[in-house]
Amino acid sequence: MDIRPQNNPMHWKQRAYRIIFESDTPAGQAFDTVLLVAIVLSVLTVMLESVAHIAAQHGQFLRAVEWVFTGLFLVEYIIRLVVVRRPLAYALSLLGIIDLLAVLPTLASLAMIGSHYLVVIRTLRLLRVFRIFKLGRFVGEGEFIVDALKASRFKILVFLTAVLTIVIVIGTFMYVVEGGKNGFTSIPQSIYWAIVTLTTVGYGDISPVTVLGRTMASILMILGYAIIAVPTGIVSAQMARPTTDAPTFKQATCHICQANGHRDDAEFCWNCGEKL
Amino acid sequence: MDIRPQNNPMHWKQRAYRIIFESDTPAGQAFDTVLLVAIVLSVLTVMLESVAHIAAQHGQFLRAVEWVFTGLFLVEYIIRLVVVRRPLAYALSLLGIIDLLAVLPTLASLAMIGSHYLVVIRTLRLLRVFRIFKLGRFVGEGEFIVDALKASRFKILVFLTAVLTIVIVIGTFMYVVEGGKNGFTSIPQSIYWAIVTLTTVGYGDISPVTVLGRTMASILMILGYAIIAVPTGIVSAQMARPTTDAPTFKQATCHICQANGHRDDAEFCWNCGEKL
Amino acid sequence: MDIRPQNNPMHWKQRAYRIIFESDTPAGQAFDTVLLVAIVLSVLTVMLESVAHIAAQHGQFLRAVEWVFTGLFLVEYIIRLVVVRRPLAYALSLLGIIDLLAVLPTLASLAMIGSHYLVVIRTLRLLRVFRIFKLGRFVGEGEFIVDALKASRFKILVFLTAVLTIVIVIGTFMYVVEGGKNGFTSIPQSIYWAIVTLTTVGYGDISPVTVLGRTMASILMILGYAIIAVPTGIVSAQMARPTTDAPTFKQATCHICQANGHRDDAEFCWNCGEKL
Amino acid sequence: MDIRPQNNPMHWKQRAYRIIFESDTPAGQAFDTVLLVAIVLSVLTVMLESVAHIAAQHGQFLRAVEWVFTGLFLVEYIIRLVVVRRPLAYALSLLGIIDLLAVLPTLASLAMIGSHYLVVIRTLRLLRVFRIFKLGRFVGEGEFIVDALKASRFKILVFLTAVLTIVIVIGTFMYVVEGGKNGFTSIPQSIYWAIVTLTTVGYGDISPVTVLGRTMASILMILGYAIIAVPTGIVSAQMARPTTDAPTFKQATCHICQANGHRDDAEFCWNCGEKL
């Protein structure tokens, strides 16, 4: 796991880097565990704050806790910027942007009331800490799913286009058929109903009443029931395809772009090309 | 891509044909892009017009915009008829009929109020302009899906027949069981409910109340939950089947029937047999 | 297609048999077509009769039509009994029972009001007339589906047992959790709700209100969403399995038990063992 | 099936063991059948007791029946403890715990009203009596399903994490978008709605009203409709994988840990290692 030459004595930045960005040392794993708990607690805090009767009783306490967490995450973000070799590359990487978004809403809430709820975007930070459980395994399985979806992306796009065309055309017909009544008050509304129906969600807030409307709704439902087979078939067929010698992954993180999931035999980051 | 002999100087009809029907020249691609935007905008116009409070404020403007788009599409349709080699073959082809249907409803609305909403059938015209994004790829993937569905069509028909038989028989039993009450006011109504339930849509506008009715509904739900596996299995199995050397596709469009998706090595239109 | 020795002149019973039970002669196909239309019309009659405002206007006419159809089907049933070689074997075969059930409810309605609606069980007779469209093909595909389901029957039974156990246990917990309120008035009711939820039907006639109830409902929903993958996977895997040289089917019907779908090379009925 | 040396005359404990724990003797099968019926009847008793109008009429009788069954199951549990070779190992095994849980709630109901409904956990005891129908077959198929799920567990975990992240983020956005109205009264509530929608259950007790809310709901629905393909694909692909020579199973039960499903050629319990 010797990701970089061991200059003895190690510079404090390098030590901090290993603790914060890597998880191959006890200190690094401890840091990740604390971070994981902090993220979950901070998201729970924001959730509880939104419940009226809890906010009435413990509002001030929860708000204080949220500011403490935000302060900690801000400090963590600044340290990350300091210890990483190329701060700009980190700041503009996906994980870097998520780290920033995790603190911005609370700060923004000083100016704009309500925006601080968006802080739950912190949940995405959990992606980072997956590292602490057998990373390679998870990343490998995640990549398998993402690869299958990527390989099917054109098929899925064609499928979604077909779905959109169906709901637009049927939604409009329903608007004409139901005569703007029974909740079908406009074409966008009717399209919303068509989506609710085709996807088999079926809220029931809008439902057809006329005979012709119910007949068309029945056709749409059976259609929706049957065409779910298409994306499922696409992904199943893709996943069933024999994969050529699946590579294993190492725990190292690129120290420039923070990408994970490098093959065990990788020498360069698959994302930014930096030497690992 | 030399679809026809390059007679220099090219006749204006031929130049117009290449721009309007093909997308292998910069002018052709620009035309398709403009058409794509026009279709989307015109469909949006009609949608907005159906929203009461928007119509109250901007109704006249939207109506005018719709007539402008209809005029443009009408002119485009006429030009297509003029420049194509066999106008009748084009007019009777699927794409030709869609092009006509895209202008008819607005014209018909002069005589029949409300019919102009059907103009959203224009959405289907988007199928034509898919050409401008990597056509071959999309058409190829689309064909893959369509082929899988075609190969499974007998199985799907058998499946749909089984579904129809189930909803008719169970719908009628429910009508008898619930005694014409609780929304089960007639057999067609009860069949509608059975479809809503079997497809797992579940609006809740009609739901059983008696013990026997709920027991039968439970059986129907578990049945619906389980038999969704059948079409999915059919399509998955079909798609997983190894395809013999998948052909690639060229961007050319048949100048007679406007069919797309010709194999790279095709010399004749797969649809009408015309020499490409 | 020489199913039996051609004794010239053919006995009228044999001619009637070929027309009514087989579909390999023009007369036989014509008979099947008429039968198909009669079944569909008679089912539609019963359906319309159940709609209050139609019954008010045309009730007597529809009732008369239903009696005419019932009379015709009764006559047909008797003729079938007469011309078939072993009447008892026919009467006790699945198709024979369906033929009888198609006339019984109307007759029974003389004694028991309302029972005549059950006459829609006639719909099942359509299974018989599938013969007239390329029978072999349909039967073949139908057998493919049935075979896949049969091969998976133990797996599906295990799956259904798991589903039943889940809904019983979770339904009871919900009854305790929601405290018999909010529609969870008894354990059977709560189990009904659990089925409605697990199958993703979701009527909304009963839905949890307490925090703990909603949490358990969320778990049940995600469970239901995920385990639909199990029957689908079972059937997909079964159908994707390479089938050894799929046999083709002949149009002949066993003249004893009326079974269809005999392999082209079959010499004996697969159902009753009678020589074909 | 000589599971242990036949010491003649057999000790009564060994005979009792064979009857209660095994099902390879007529007496053992009879015992299992009686147990199966008793479990089903006792669960039905508790269910009926929860229905208000039945409890009003037959409450005392049902309560008495439940106590009788509980007494029988308690006696059975004690006998099992006595005749098994290592009582502690049995008591701590999964099946042993279920056996205990089947009697505890009724006893606990003396102290805590309402708890006795939890007795339906007895349903899980049915798992034990599956033995009486061709055990090996069922266990084999059950294992097939469990194995496929186990092999896919990392993929399914990644999928569930993605689902949870989606519902948390979208739920919060909806809370902000709908402004705490229309049922979206808090973030946990909104997340509950997001789960109801993504899983296509769609109760309709909470549904968006604003235009932006409905747009986001539409995206969530189509997302939920499409990503159901992922777990299905995972499990299908796993199940379609060719299994190496599937073993057959014998009916013997480990006399220590009560595990079932031993391979025909097994000499030791796959669960506790005890010699079979």
Short mmCIF file of C-alpha atoms in Angstrom, two decimals, chain A residues 68-240:
data_model
loop_
_atom_site.label_atom_id
_atom_site.label_comp_id
_atom_site.label_asym_id
_atom_site.label_seq_id
_atom_site.Cartn_x
_atom_site.Cartn_y
_atom_site.Cartn_z
CA VAL A 68 -21.62 22.71 15.26
CA PHE A 69 -21.67 19.97 12.61
CA THR A 70 -21.51 22.54 9.83
CA GLY A 71 -18.55 24.17 11.55
CA LEU A 72 -16.76 20.84 11.81
CA PHE A 73 -17.43 19.94 8.18
CA LEU A 74 -16.23 23.41 7.11
CA VAL A 75 -13.00 22.96 9.07
CA GLU A 76 -12.63 19.48 7.58
CA TYR A 77 -13.17 20.87 4.08
CA ILE A 78 -10.50 23.56 4.61
CA ILE A 79 -8.01 21.00 5.96
CA ARG A 80 -8.69 18.80 2.94
CA LEU A 81 -7.93 21.76 0.68
CA VAL A 82 -4.71 22.44 2.56
CA VAL A 83 -3.29 18.92 2.71
CA VAL A 84 -4.18 17.75 -0.78
CA ARG A 85 -1.46 18.18 -3.37
CA ARG A 86 -3.60 19.97 -5.98
CA PRO A 87 -6.39 21.82 -4.13
CA LEU A 88 -8.13 23.03 -7.28
CA ALA A 89 -8.38 19.53 -8.77
CA TYR A 90 -9.89 18.33 -5.49
CA ALA A 91 -12.29 21.29 -5.22
CA LEU A 92 -13.58 20.63 -8.73
CA SER A 93 -13.82 16.83 -8.37
CA LEU A 94 -17.24 15.29 -7.71
CA LEU A 95 -16.38 14.40 -4.11
CA GLY A 96 -14.92 17.87 -3.53
CA ILE A 97 -18.11 19.54 -4.75
CA ILE A 98 -20.23 17.29 -2.51
CA ASP A 99 -17.98 18.20 0.45
CA LEU A 100 -18.62 21.88 -0.29
CA LEU A 101 -22.37 21.40 -0.79
CA ALA A 102 -22.48 19.74 2.62
CA VAL A 103 -21.75 23.06 4.34
CA LEU A 104 -23.15 25.69 1.96
CA PRO A 105 -26.93 25.35 2.70
CA THR A 106 -26.51 26.05 6.41
CA LEU A 107 -24.39 29.12 5.65
CA ALA A 108 -26.90 30.19 3.00
CA SER A 109 -29.75 29.86 5.50
CA LEU A 110 -28.46 33.07 7.15
CA ALA A 111 -29.66 34.89 4.06
CA MET A 112 -32.47 32.60 2.83
CA ILE A 113 -34.83 30.96 5.30
CA GLY A 114 -35.56 27.28 4.68
CA SER A 115 -32.56 26.62 2.48
CA HIS A 116 -30.71 24.88 5.29
CA TYR A 117 -32.84 21.78 4.80
CA LEU A 118 -30.93 21.20 1.59
CA VAL A 119 -28.08 20.26 3.87
CA VAL A 120 -29.34 16.67 3.66
CA ILE A 121 -27.32 16.57 0.47
CA ARG A 122 -24.69 15.60 3.02
CA THR A 123 -26.10 12.13 2.66
CA LEU A 124 -24.10 11.89 -0.53
CA ARG A 125 -20.94 12.19 1.54
CA LEU A 126 -21.69 8.70 2.76
CA LEU A 127 -20.46 7.54 -0.61
CA ARG A 128 -17.00 8.59 0.52
CA VAL A 129 -17.03 6.66 3.75
CA PHE A 130 -18.05 3.41 2.13
CA ARG A 131 -14.34 3.00 2.04
CA ILE A 132 -14.27 1.88 5.64
CA PHE A 133 -16.20 -1.29 4.97
CA LYS A 134 -14.39 -3.59 2.61
CA LEU A 135 -14.12 -0.91 0.00
CA GLY A 136 -12.84 -2.94 -2.90
CA ARG A 137 -15.78 -5.32 -2.73
CA PHE A 138 -18.42 -2.61 -2.65
CA VAL A 139 -16.81 -0.49 -5.29
CA GLY A 140 -16.44 -3.58 -7.47
CA GLU A 141 -20.13 -4.51 -7.15
CA GLY A 142 -21.18 -0.87 -7.59
CA GLU A 143 -19.08 -0.68 -10.74
CA PHE A 144 -20.71 -3.86 -12.01
CA ILE A 145 -24.15 -2.26 -11.71
CA VAL A 146 -23.00 1.06 -13.15
CA ASP A 147 -21.26 -0.73 -16.04
CA ALA A 148 -24.40 -2.72 -16.86
CA LEU A 149 -26.45 0.48 -16.83
CA LYS A 150 -23.83 2.29 -18.93
CA ALA A 151 -23.75 -0.49 -21.52
CA SER A 152 -27.55 -0.30 -21.68
CA ARG A 153 -27.77 3.49 -21.73
CA PHE A 154 -28.82 3.82 -25.37
CA LYS A 155 -31.46 1.12 -24.97
CA ILE A 156 -32.72 2.77 -21.79
CA LEU A 157 -32.82 6.16 -23.52
CA VAL A 158 -34.85 4.71 -26.38
CA PHE A 159 -37.16 3.13 -23.82
CA LEU A 160 -37.59 6.39 -21.88
CA THR A 161 -38.33 8.27 -25.12
CA ALA A 162 -41.03 5.72 -25.93
CA VAL A 163 -42.46 6.09 -22.40
CA LEU A 164 -42.49 9.90 -22.68
CA THR A 165 -44.18 9.80 -26.09
CA ILE A 166 -46.83 7.40 -24.74
CA VAL A 167 -47.65 9.54 -21.69
CA ILE A 168 -47.78 12.77 -23.72
CA VAL A 169 -50.09 11.32 -26.38
CA ILE A 170 -52.35 9.36 -23.98
CA GLY A 171 -52.37 12.18 -21.43
CA THR A 172 -53.67 14.59 -24.07
CA PHE A 173 -56.30 12.15 -25.33
CA MET A 174 -57.50 11.70 -21.75
CA TYR A 175 -57.77 15.47 -21.35
CA VAL A 176 -59.99 15.59 -24.43
CA VAL A 177 -61.93 12.45 -23.44
CA GLU A 178 -62.65 13.45 -19.83
CA GLY A 179 -63.46 16.95 -21.01
CA GLY A 180 -61.25 18.80 -18.54
CA LYS A 181 -63.21 17.40 -15.61
CA ASN A 182 -62.56 14.80 -12.86
CA GLY A 183 -59.13 16.23 -12.16
CA PHE A 184 -58.00 16.19 -15.80
CA THR A 185 -57.98 20.00 -15.75
CA SER A 186 -55.14 20.56 -18.19
CA ILE A 187 -52.81 18.64 -20.48
CA PRO A 188 -49.79 18.78 -18.12
CA GLN A 189 -52.08 17.52 -15.35
CA SER A 190 -53.28 14.67 -17.57
CA ILE A 191 -49.71 13.79 -18.48
CA TYR A 192 -48.92 13.68 -14.75
CA TRP A 193 -51.85 11.28 -14.36
CA ALA A 194 -50.57 9.18 -17.27
CA ILE A 195 -47.15 8.89 -15.61
CA VAL A 196 -48.76 7.99 -12.26
CA THR A 197 -50.72 5.26 -14.07
CA LEU A 198 -48.11 3.89 -16.49
CA THR A 199 -45.55 3.46 -13.71
CA THR A 200 -48.26 1.60 -11.70
CA VAL A 201 -47.92 4.08 -8.81
CA GLY A 202 -51.63 4.95 -8.91
CA TYR A 203 -52.19 7.60 -6.22
CA GLY A 204 -55.87 7.88 -7.00
CA ASP A 205 -55.86 11.69 -6.58
CA ILE A 206 -56.89 11.81 -10.25
CA SER A 207 -58.77 8.89 -11.80
CA PRO A 208 -60.98 8.63 -14.86
CA VAL A 209 -64.77 8.51 -14.57
CA THR A 210 -66.12 8.27 -18.11
CA VAL A 211 -66.44 4.90 -19.82
CA LEU A 212 -64.07 5.83 -22.64
CA GLY A 213 -61.60 7.27 -20.12
CA ARG A 214 -61.59 4.08 -18.07
CA THR A 215 -61.15 1.98 -21.18
CA MET A 216 -58.11 4.02 -22.21
CA ALA A 217 -56.80 3.91 -18.65
CA SER A 218 -57.11 0.10 -18.72
CA ILE A 219 -55.08 -0.05 -21.91
CA LEU A 220 -52.45 2.25 -20.41
CA MET A 221 -52.23 0.11 -17.27
CA ILE A 222 -51.79 -3.15 -19.15
CA LEU A 223 -49.22 -1.38 -21.32
CA GLY A 224 -47.36 -0.16 -18.26
CA TYR A 225 -47.59 -3.60 -16.70
CA ALA A 226 -46.16 -5.22 -19.80
CA ILE A 227 -43.46 -2.75 -20.83
CA ILE A 228 -41.78 -2.85 -17.43
CA ALA A 229 -40.46 -6.06 -18.96
CA VAL A 230 -38.37 -4.05 -21.41
CA PRO A 231 -35.91 -2.24 -19.07
CA THR A 232 -35.80 -5.34 -16.89
CA GLY A 233 -34.98 -7.50 -19.88
CA ILE A 234 -32.31 -5.06 -21.04
CA VAL A 235 -30.52 -4.95 -17.70
CA SER A 236 -30.92 -8.70 -17.04
CA ALA A 237 -29.50 -9.58 -20.43
CA GLN A 238 -26.62 -7.16 -19.89
CA MET A 239 -25.83 -8.55 -16.45
CA ALA A 240 -26.11 -12.16 -17.56
#
